[in-house]
PDB file of C-alpha atoms in Angstrom:
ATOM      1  CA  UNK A   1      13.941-136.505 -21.049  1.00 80.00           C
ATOM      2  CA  UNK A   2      14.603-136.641 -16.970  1.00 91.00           C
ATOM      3  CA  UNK A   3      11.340-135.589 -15.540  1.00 95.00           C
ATOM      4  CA  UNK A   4       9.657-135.997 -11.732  1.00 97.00           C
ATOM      5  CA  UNK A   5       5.857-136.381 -11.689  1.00 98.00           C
ATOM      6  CA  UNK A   6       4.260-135.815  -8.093  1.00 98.00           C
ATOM      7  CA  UNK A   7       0.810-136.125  -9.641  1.00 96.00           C
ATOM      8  CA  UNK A   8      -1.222-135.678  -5.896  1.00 97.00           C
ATOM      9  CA  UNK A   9      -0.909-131.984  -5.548  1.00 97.00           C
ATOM     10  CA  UNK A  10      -2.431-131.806  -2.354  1.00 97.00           C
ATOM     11  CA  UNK A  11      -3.931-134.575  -0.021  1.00 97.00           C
ATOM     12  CA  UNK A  12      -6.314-134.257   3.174  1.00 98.00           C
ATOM     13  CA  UNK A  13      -6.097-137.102   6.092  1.00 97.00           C
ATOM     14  CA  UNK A  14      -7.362-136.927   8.987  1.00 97.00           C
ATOM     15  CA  UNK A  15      -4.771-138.046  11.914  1.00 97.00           C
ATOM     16  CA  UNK A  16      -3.646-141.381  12.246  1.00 97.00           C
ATOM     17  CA  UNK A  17      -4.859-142.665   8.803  1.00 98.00           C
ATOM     18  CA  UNK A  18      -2.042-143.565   6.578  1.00 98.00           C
ATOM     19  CA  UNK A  19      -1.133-141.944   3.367  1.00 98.00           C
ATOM     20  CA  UNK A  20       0.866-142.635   0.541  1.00 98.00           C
ATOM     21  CA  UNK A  21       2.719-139.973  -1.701  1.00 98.00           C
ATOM     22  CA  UNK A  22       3.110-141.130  -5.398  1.00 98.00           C
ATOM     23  CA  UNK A  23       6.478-140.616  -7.085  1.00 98.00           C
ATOM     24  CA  UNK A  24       6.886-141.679 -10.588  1.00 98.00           C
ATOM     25  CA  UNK A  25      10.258-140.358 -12.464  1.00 98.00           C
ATOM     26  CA  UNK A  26      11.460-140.556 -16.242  1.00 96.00           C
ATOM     27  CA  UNK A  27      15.343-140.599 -16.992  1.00 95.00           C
ATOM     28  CA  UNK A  28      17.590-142.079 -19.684  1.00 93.00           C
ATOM     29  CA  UNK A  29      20.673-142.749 -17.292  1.00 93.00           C
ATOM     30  CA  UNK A  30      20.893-146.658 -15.818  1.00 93.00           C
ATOM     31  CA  UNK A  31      22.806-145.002 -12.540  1.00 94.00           C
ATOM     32  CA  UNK A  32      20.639-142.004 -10.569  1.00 95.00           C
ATOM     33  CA  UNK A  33      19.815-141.422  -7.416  1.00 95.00           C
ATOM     34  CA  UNK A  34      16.513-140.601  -5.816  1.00 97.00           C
ATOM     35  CA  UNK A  35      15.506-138.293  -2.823  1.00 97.00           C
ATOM     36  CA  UNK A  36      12.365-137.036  -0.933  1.00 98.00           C
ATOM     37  CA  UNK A  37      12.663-133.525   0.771  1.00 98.00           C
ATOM     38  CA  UNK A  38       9.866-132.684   3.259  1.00 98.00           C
ATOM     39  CA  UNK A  39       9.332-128.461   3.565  1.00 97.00           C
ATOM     40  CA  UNK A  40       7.046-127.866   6.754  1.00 96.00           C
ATOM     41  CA  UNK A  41       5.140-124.755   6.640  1.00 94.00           C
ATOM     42  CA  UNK A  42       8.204-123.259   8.388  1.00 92.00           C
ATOM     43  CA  UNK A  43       9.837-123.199   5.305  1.00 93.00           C
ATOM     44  CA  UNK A  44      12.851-125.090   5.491  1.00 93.00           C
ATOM     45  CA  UNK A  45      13.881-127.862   3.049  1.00 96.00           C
ATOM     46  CA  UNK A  46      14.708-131.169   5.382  1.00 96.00           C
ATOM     47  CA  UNK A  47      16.119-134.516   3.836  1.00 96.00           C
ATOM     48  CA  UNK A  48      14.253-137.492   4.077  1.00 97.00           C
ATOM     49  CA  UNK A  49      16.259-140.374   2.306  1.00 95.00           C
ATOM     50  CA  UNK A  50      18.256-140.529  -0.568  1.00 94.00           C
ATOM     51  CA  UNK A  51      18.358-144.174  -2.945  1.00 95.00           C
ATOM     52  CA  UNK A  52      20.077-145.088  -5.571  1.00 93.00           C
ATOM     53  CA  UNK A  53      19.171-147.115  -8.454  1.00 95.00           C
ATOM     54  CA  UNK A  54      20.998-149.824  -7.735  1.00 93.00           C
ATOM     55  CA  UNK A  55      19.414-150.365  -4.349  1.00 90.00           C
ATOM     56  CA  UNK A  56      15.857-151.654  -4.998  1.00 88.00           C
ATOM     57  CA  UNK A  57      15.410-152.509  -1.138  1.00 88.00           C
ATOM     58  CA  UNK A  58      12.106-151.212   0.619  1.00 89.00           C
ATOM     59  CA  UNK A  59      14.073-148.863   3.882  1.00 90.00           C
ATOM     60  CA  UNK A  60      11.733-148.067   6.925  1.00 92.00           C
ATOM     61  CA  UNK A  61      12.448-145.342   9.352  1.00 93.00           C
ATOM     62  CA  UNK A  62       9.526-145.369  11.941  1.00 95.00           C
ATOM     63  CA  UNK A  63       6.261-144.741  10.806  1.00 97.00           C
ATOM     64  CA  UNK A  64       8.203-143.724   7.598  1.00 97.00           C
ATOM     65  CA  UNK A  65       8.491-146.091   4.312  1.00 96.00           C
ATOM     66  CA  UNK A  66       9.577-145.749   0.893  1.00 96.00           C
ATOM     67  CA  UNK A  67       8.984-148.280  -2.163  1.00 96.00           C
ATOM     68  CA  UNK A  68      11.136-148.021  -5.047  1.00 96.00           C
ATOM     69  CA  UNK A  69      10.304-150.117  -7.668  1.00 95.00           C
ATOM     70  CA  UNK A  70      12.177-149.961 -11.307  1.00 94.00           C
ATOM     71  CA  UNK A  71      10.115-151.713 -13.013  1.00 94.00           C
ATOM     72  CA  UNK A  72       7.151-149.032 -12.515  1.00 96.00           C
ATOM     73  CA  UNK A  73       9.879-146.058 -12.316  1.00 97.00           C
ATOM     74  CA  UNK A  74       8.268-144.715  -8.672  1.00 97.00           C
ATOM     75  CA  UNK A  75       9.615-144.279  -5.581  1.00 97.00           C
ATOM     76  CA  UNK A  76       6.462-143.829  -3.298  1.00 98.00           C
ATOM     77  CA  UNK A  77       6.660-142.904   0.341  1.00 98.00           C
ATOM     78  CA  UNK A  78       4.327-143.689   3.028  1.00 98.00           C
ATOM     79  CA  UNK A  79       3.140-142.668   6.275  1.00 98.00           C
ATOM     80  CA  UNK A  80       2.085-145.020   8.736  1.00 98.00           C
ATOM     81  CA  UNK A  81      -0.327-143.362  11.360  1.00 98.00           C
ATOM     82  CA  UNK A  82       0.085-139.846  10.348  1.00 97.00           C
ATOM     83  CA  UNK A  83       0.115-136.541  12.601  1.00 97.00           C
ATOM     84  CA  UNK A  84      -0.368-133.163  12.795  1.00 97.00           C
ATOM     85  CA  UNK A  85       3.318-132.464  12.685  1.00 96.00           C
ATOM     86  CA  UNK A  86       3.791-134.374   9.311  1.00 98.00           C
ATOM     87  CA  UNK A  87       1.527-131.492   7.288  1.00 98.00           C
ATOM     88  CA  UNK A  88       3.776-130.262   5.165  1.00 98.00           C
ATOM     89  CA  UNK A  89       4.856-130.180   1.020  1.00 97.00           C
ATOM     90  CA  UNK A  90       6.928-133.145   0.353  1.00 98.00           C
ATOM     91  CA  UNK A  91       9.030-132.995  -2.885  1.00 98.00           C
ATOM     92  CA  UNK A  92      10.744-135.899  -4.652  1.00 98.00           C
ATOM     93  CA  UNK A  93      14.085-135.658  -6.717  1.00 97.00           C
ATOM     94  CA  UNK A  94      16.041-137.411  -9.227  1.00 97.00           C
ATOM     95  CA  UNK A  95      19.593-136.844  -9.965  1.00 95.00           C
ATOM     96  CA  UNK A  96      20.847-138.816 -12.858  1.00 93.00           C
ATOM     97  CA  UNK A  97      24.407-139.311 -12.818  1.00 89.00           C
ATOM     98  CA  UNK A  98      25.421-137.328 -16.307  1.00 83.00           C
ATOM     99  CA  UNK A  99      22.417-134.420 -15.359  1.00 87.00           C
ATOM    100  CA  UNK A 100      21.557-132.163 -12.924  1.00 90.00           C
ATOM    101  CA  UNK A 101      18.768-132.827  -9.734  1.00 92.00           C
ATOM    102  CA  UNK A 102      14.765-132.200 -11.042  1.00 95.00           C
ATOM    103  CA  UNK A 103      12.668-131.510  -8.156  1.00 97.00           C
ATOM    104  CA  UNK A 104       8.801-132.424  -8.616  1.00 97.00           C
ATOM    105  CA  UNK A 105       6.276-130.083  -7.674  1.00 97.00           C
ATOM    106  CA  UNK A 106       5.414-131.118  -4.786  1.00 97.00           C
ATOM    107  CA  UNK A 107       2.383-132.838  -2.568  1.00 98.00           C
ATOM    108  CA  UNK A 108       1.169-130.531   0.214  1.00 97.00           C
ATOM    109  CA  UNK A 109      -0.160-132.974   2.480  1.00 98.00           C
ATOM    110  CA  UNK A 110      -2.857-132.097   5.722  1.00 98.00           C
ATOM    111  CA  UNK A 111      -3.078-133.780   8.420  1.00 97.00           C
ATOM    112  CA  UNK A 112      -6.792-132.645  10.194  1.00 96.00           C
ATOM    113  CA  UNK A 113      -7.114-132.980  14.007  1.00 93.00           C
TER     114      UNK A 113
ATOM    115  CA  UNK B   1      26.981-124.880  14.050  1.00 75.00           C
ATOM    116  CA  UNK B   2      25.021-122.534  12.038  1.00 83.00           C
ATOM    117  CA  UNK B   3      24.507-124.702   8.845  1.00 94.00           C
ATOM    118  CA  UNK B   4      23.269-122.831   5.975  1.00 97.00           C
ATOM    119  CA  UNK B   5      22.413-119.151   6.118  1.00 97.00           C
ATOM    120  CA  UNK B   6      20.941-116.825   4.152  1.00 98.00           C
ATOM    121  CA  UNK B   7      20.878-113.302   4.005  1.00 97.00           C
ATOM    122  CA  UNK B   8      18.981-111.210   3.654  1.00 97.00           C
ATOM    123  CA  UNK B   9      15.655-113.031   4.656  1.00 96.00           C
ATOM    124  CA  UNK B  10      12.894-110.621   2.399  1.00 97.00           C
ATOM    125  CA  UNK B  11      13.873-107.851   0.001  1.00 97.00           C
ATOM    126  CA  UNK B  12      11.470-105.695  -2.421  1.00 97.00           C
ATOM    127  CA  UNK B  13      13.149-104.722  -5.375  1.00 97.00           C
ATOM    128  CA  UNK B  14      12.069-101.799  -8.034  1.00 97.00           C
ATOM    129  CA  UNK B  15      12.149-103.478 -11.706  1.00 98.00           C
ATOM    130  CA  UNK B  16      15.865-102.902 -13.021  1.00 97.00           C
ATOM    131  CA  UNK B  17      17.407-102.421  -9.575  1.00 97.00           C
ATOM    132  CA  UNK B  18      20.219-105.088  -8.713  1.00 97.00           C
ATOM    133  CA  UNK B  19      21.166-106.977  -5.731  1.00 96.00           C
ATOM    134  CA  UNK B  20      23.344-109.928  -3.932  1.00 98.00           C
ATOM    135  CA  UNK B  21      22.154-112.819  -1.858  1.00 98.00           C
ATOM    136  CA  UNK B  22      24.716-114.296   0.299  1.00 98.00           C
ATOM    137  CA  UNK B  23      24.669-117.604   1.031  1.00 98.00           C
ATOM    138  CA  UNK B  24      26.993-119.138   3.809  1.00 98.00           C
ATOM    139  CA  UNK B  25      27.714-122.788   5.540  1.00 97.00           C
ATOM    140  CA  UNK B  26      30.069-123.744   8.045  1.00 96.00           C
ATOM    141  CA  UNK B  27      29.969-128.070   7.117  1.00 95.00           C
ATOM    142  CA  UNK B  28      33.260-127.480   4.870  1.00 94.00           C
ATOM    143  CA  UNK B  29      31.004-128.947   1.863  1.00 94.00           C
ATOM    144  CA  UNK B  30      32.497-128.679  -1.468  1.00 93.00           C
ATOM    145  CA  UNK B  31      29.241-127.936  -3.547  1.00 95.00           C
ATOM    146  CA  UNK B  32      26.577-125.161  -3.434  1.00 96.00           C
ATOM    147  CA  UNK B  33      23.322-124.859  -4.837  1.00 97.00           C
ATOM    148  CA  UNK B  34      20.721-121.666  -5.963  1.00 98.00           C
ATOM    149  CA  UNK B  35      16.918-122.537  -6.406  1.00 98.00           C
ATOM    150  CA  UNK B  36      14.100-121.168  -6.813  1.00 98.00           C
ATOM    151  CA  UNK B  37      10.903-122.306  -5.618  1.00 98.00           C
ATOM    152  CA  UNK B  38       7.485-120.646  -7.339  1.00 96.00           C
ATOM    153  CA  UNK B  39       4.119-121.948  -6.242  1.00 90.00           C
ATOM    154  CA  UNK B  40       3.452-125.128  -8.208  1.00 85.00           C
ATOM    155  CA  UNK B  41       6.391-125.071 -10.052  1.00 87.00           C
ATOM    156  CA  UNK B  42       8.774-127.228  -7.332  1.00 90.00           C
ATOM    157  CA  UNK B  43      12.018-125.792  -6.980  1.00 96.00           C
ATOM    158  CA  UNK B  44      14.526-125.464 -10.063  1.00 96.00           C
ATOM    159  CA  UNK B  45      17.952-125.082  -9.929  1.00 96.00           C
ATOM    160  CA  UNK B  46      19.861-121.783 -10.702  1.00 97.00           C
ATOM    161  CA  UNK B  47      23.044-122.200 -11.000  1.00 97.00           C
ATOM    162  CA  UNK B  48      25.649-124.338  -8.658  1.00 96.00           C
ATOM    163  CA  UNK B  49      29.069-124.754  -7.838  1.00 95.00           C
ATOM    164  CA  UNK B  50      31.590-127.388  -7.677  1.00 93.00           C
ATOM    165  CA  UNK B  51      34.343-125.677  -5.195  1.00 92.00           C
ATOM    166  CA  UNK B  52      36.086-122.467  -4.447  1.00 94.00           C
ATOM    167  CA  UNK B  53      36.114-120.303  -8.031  1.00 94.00           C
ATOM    168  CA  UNK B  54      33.886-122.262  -9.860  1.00 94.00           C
ATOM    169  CA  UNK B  55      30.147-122.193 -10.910  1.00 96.00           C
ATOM    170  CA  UNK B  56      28.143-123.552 -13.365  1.00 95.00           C
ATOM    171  CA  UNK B  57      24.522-123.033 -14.977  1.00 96.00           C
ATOM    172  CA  UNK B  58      21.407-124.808 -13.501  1.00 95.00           C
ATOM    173  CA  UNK B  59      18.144-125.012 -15.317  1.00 93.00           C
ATOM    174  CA  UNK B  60      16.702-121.523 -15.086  1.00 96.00           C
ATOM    175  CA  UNK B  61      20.446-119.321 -15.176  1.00 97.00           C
ATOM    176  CA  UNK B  62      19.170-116.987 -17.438  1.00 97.00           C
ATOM    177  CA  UNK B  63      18.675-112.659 -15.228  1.00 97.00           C
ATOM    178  CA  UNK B  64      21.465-114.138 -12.734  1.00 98.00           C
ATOM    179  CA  UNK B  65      24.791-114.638 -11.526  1.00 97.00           C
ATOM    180  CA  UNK B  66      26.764-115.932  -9.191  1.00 98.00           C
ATOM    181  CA  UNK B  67      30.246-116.162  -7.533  1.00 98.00           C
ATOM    182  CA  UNK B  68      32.079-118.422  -5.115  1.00 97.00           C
ATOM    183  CA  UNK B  69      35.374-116.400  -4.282  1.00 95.00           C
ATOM    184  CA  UNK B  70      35.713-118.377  -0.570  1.00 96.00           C
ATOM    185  CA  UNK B  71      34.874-122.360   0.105  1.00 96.00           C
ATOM    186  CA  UNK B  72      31.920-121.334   2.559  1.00 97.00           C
ATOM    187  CA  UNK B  73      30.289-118.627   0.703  1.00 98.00           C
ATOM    188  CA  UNK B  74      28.235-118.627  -2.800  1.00 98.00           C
ATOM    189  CA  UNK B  75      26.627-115.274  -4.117  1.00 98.00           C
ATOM    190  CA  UNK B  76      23.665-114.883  -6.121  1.00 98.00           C
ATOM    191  CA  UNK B  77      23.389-111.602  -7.967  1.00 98.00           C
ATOM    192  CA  UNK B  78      20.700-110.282  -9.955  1.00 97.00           C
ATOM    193  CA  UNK B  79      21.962-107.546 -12.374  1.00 92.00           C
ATOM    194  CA  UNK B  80      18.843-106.174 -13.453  1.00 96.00           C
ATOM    195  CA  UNK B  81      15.543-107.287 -11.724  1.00 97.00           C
ATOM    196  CA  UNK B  82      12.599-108.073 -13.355  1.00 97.00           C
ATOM    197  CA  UNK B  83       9.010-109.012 -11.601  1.00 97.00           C
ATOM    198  CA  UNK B  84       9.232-112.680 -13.085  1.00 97.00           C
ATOM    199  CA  UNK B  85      12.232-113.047 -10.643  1.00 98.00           C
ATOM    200  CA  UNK B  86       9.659-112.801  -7.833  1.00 98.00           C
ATOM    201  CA  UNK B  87      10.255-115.892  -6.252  1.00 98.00           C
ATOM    202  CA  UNK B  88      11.861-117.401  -3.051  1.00 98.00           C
ATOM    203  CA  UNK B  89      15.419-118.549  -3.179  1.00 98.00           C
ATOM    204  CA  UNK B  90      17.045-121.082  -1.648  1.00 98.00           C
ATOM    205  CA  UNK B  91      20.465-122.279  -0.993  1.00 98.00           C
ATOM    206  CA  UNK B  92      22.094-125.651  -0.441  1.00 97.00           C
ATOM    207  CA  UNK B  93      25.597-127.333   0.487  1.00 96.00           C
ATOM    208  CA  UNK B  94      26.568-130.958   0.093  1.00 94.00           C
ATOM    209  CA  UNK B  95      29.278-133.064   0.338  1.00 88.00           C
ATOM    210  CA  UNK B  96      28.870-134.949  -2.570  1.00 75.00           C
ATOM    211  CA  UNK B  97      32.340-137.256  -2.513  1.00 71.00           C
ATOM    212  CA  UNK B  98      32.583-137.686  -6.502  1.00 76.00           C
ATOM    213  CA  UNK B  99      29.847-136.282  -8.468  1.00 80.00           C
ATOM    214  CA  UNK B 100      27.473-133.752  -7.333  1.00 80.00           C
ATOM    215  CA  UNK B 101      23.889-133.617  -6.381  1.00 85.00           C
ATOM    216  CA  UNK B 102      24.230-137.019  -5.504  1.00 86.00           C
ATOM    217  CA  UNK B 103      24.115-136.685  -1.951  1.00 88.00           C
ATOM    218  CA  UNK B 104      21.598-134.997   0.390  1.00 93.00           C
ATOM    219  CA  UNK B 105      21.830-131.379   0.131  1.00 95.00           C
ATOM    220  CA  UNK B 106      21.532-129.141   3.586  1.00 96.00           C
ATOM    221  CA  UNK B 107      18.883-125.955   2.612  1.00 97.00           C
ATOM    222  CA  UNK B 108      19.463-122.565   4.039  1.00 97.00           C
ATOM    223  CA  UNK B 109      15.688-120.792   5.228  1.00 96.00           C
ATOM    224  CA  UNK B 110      15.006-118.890   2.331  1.00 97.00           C
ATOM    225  CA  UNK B 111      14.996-115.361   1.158  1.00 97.00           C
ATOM    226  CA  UNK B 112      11.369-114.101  -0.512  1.00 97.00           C
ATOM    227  CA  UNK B 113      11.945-111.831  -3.115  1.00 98.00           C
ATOM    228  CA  UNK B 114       9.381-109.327  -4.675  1.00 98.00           C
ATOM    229  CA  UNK B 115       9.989-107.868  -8.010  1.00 98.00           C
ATOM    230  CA  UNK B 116       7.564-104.729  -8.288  1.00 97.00           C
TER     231      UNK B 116
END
């Protein structure tokens, strides 16, 4: 079975700690790709990064970082030095190559003053 | 440019009544997405669309429909509403070279639906 599991449903930081959002996924298929999607209370779905399973490589962007490990099936994603501005529900995805994309649930994550 | 629009933005139905969400993007992308997204529940895919005149079902298809007569537009209809359709819908474009959903989809604001 394909399955997301984005078992934090909400977390509370208070600004400038780091966090870490827990992604663990299930699939059958040996080529998918994985994504994180943050949705800010505005609404709107924004794209984060996008890995495939070939590409086992730690990426940085700022005081963003993800760590996708195989072995464990997760794809965690971190926030270095959080802010206000990064409260928001962050979702994780899998696409498998011969099935359709499987959104978790979601973490809504606060970031307190 | 625009993006991805939606239209309309909210819309309370009457249980049985029917309606069409249009969902428009100016990036030229070949493939369109329907979701829904219920609280705790993520979002989950409706149907989708490969190009111009074609669609296919997503996870939850079942109380809808869609069409995709023009590259840039993808309709959602709902013949007959019911209050478990309460939801908020969104819709995506990607480019998706090859196979779909691969790539990063581009979301459209949303359009809150109440079933009463």
């Amino acid at each position: 079975a394909q399955k997301v599991t984005q078992a934090q449903t909400e977390i509370s930081v208070v600004e400038k700690e780091d966090v870490t959002l827990d992604c663990v996924y299930e699939t059958r298929d040996t080529t998918y790709y994985l994504f994180w999607y943050k949705q800010p209370p505005s609404g709107e779905l924004v794209f984060l990064i996008r890995r495939n399973s070939f590409d086992e490589q730690n990426e940085i962007s700022g005081r963003y970082s993800w760590n996708f490990q195989k072995s464990t099936s997760s794809f965690n994603f971190t926030i270095t030095a959080s802010q206000v501005v990064d409260s928001a529900v962050y979702f994780c995805a899998l696409s498998p190559w011969n099935d359709k994309i499987i959104f978790g649930k979601g973490t809504r994550l606060h970031i307190l003053p | 440019n625009a993006g991805v629009t939606q239209t309309p933005k909210f819309r309370v139905l009457k249980t049985g009544q029917s309606m069409t969400l249009l969902c428009a993007q100016d990036m030229n992308h070949e493939y369109m997405y329907w979701y829904r997204q219920d609280p705790g529940m993520g979002l989950r895919l409706i149907h989708y669309s490969v190009g111009e005149g074609t669609t296919a079902k997503g996870e939850v298809p079942d109380g809808y429909n869609v069409s995709r007569l023009k590259k840039q537009n993808f309709l959602l209809g709902l013949e007959s509403a019911a209050p478990s359709q309460t939801s908020v819908y969104f819709c995506a474009s990607s480019l998706d070279p090859g196979q779909p959903m691969t790539y990063e989809q581009y979301f459209g604001p949303g359009t809150r639906l109440t079933v009463t």
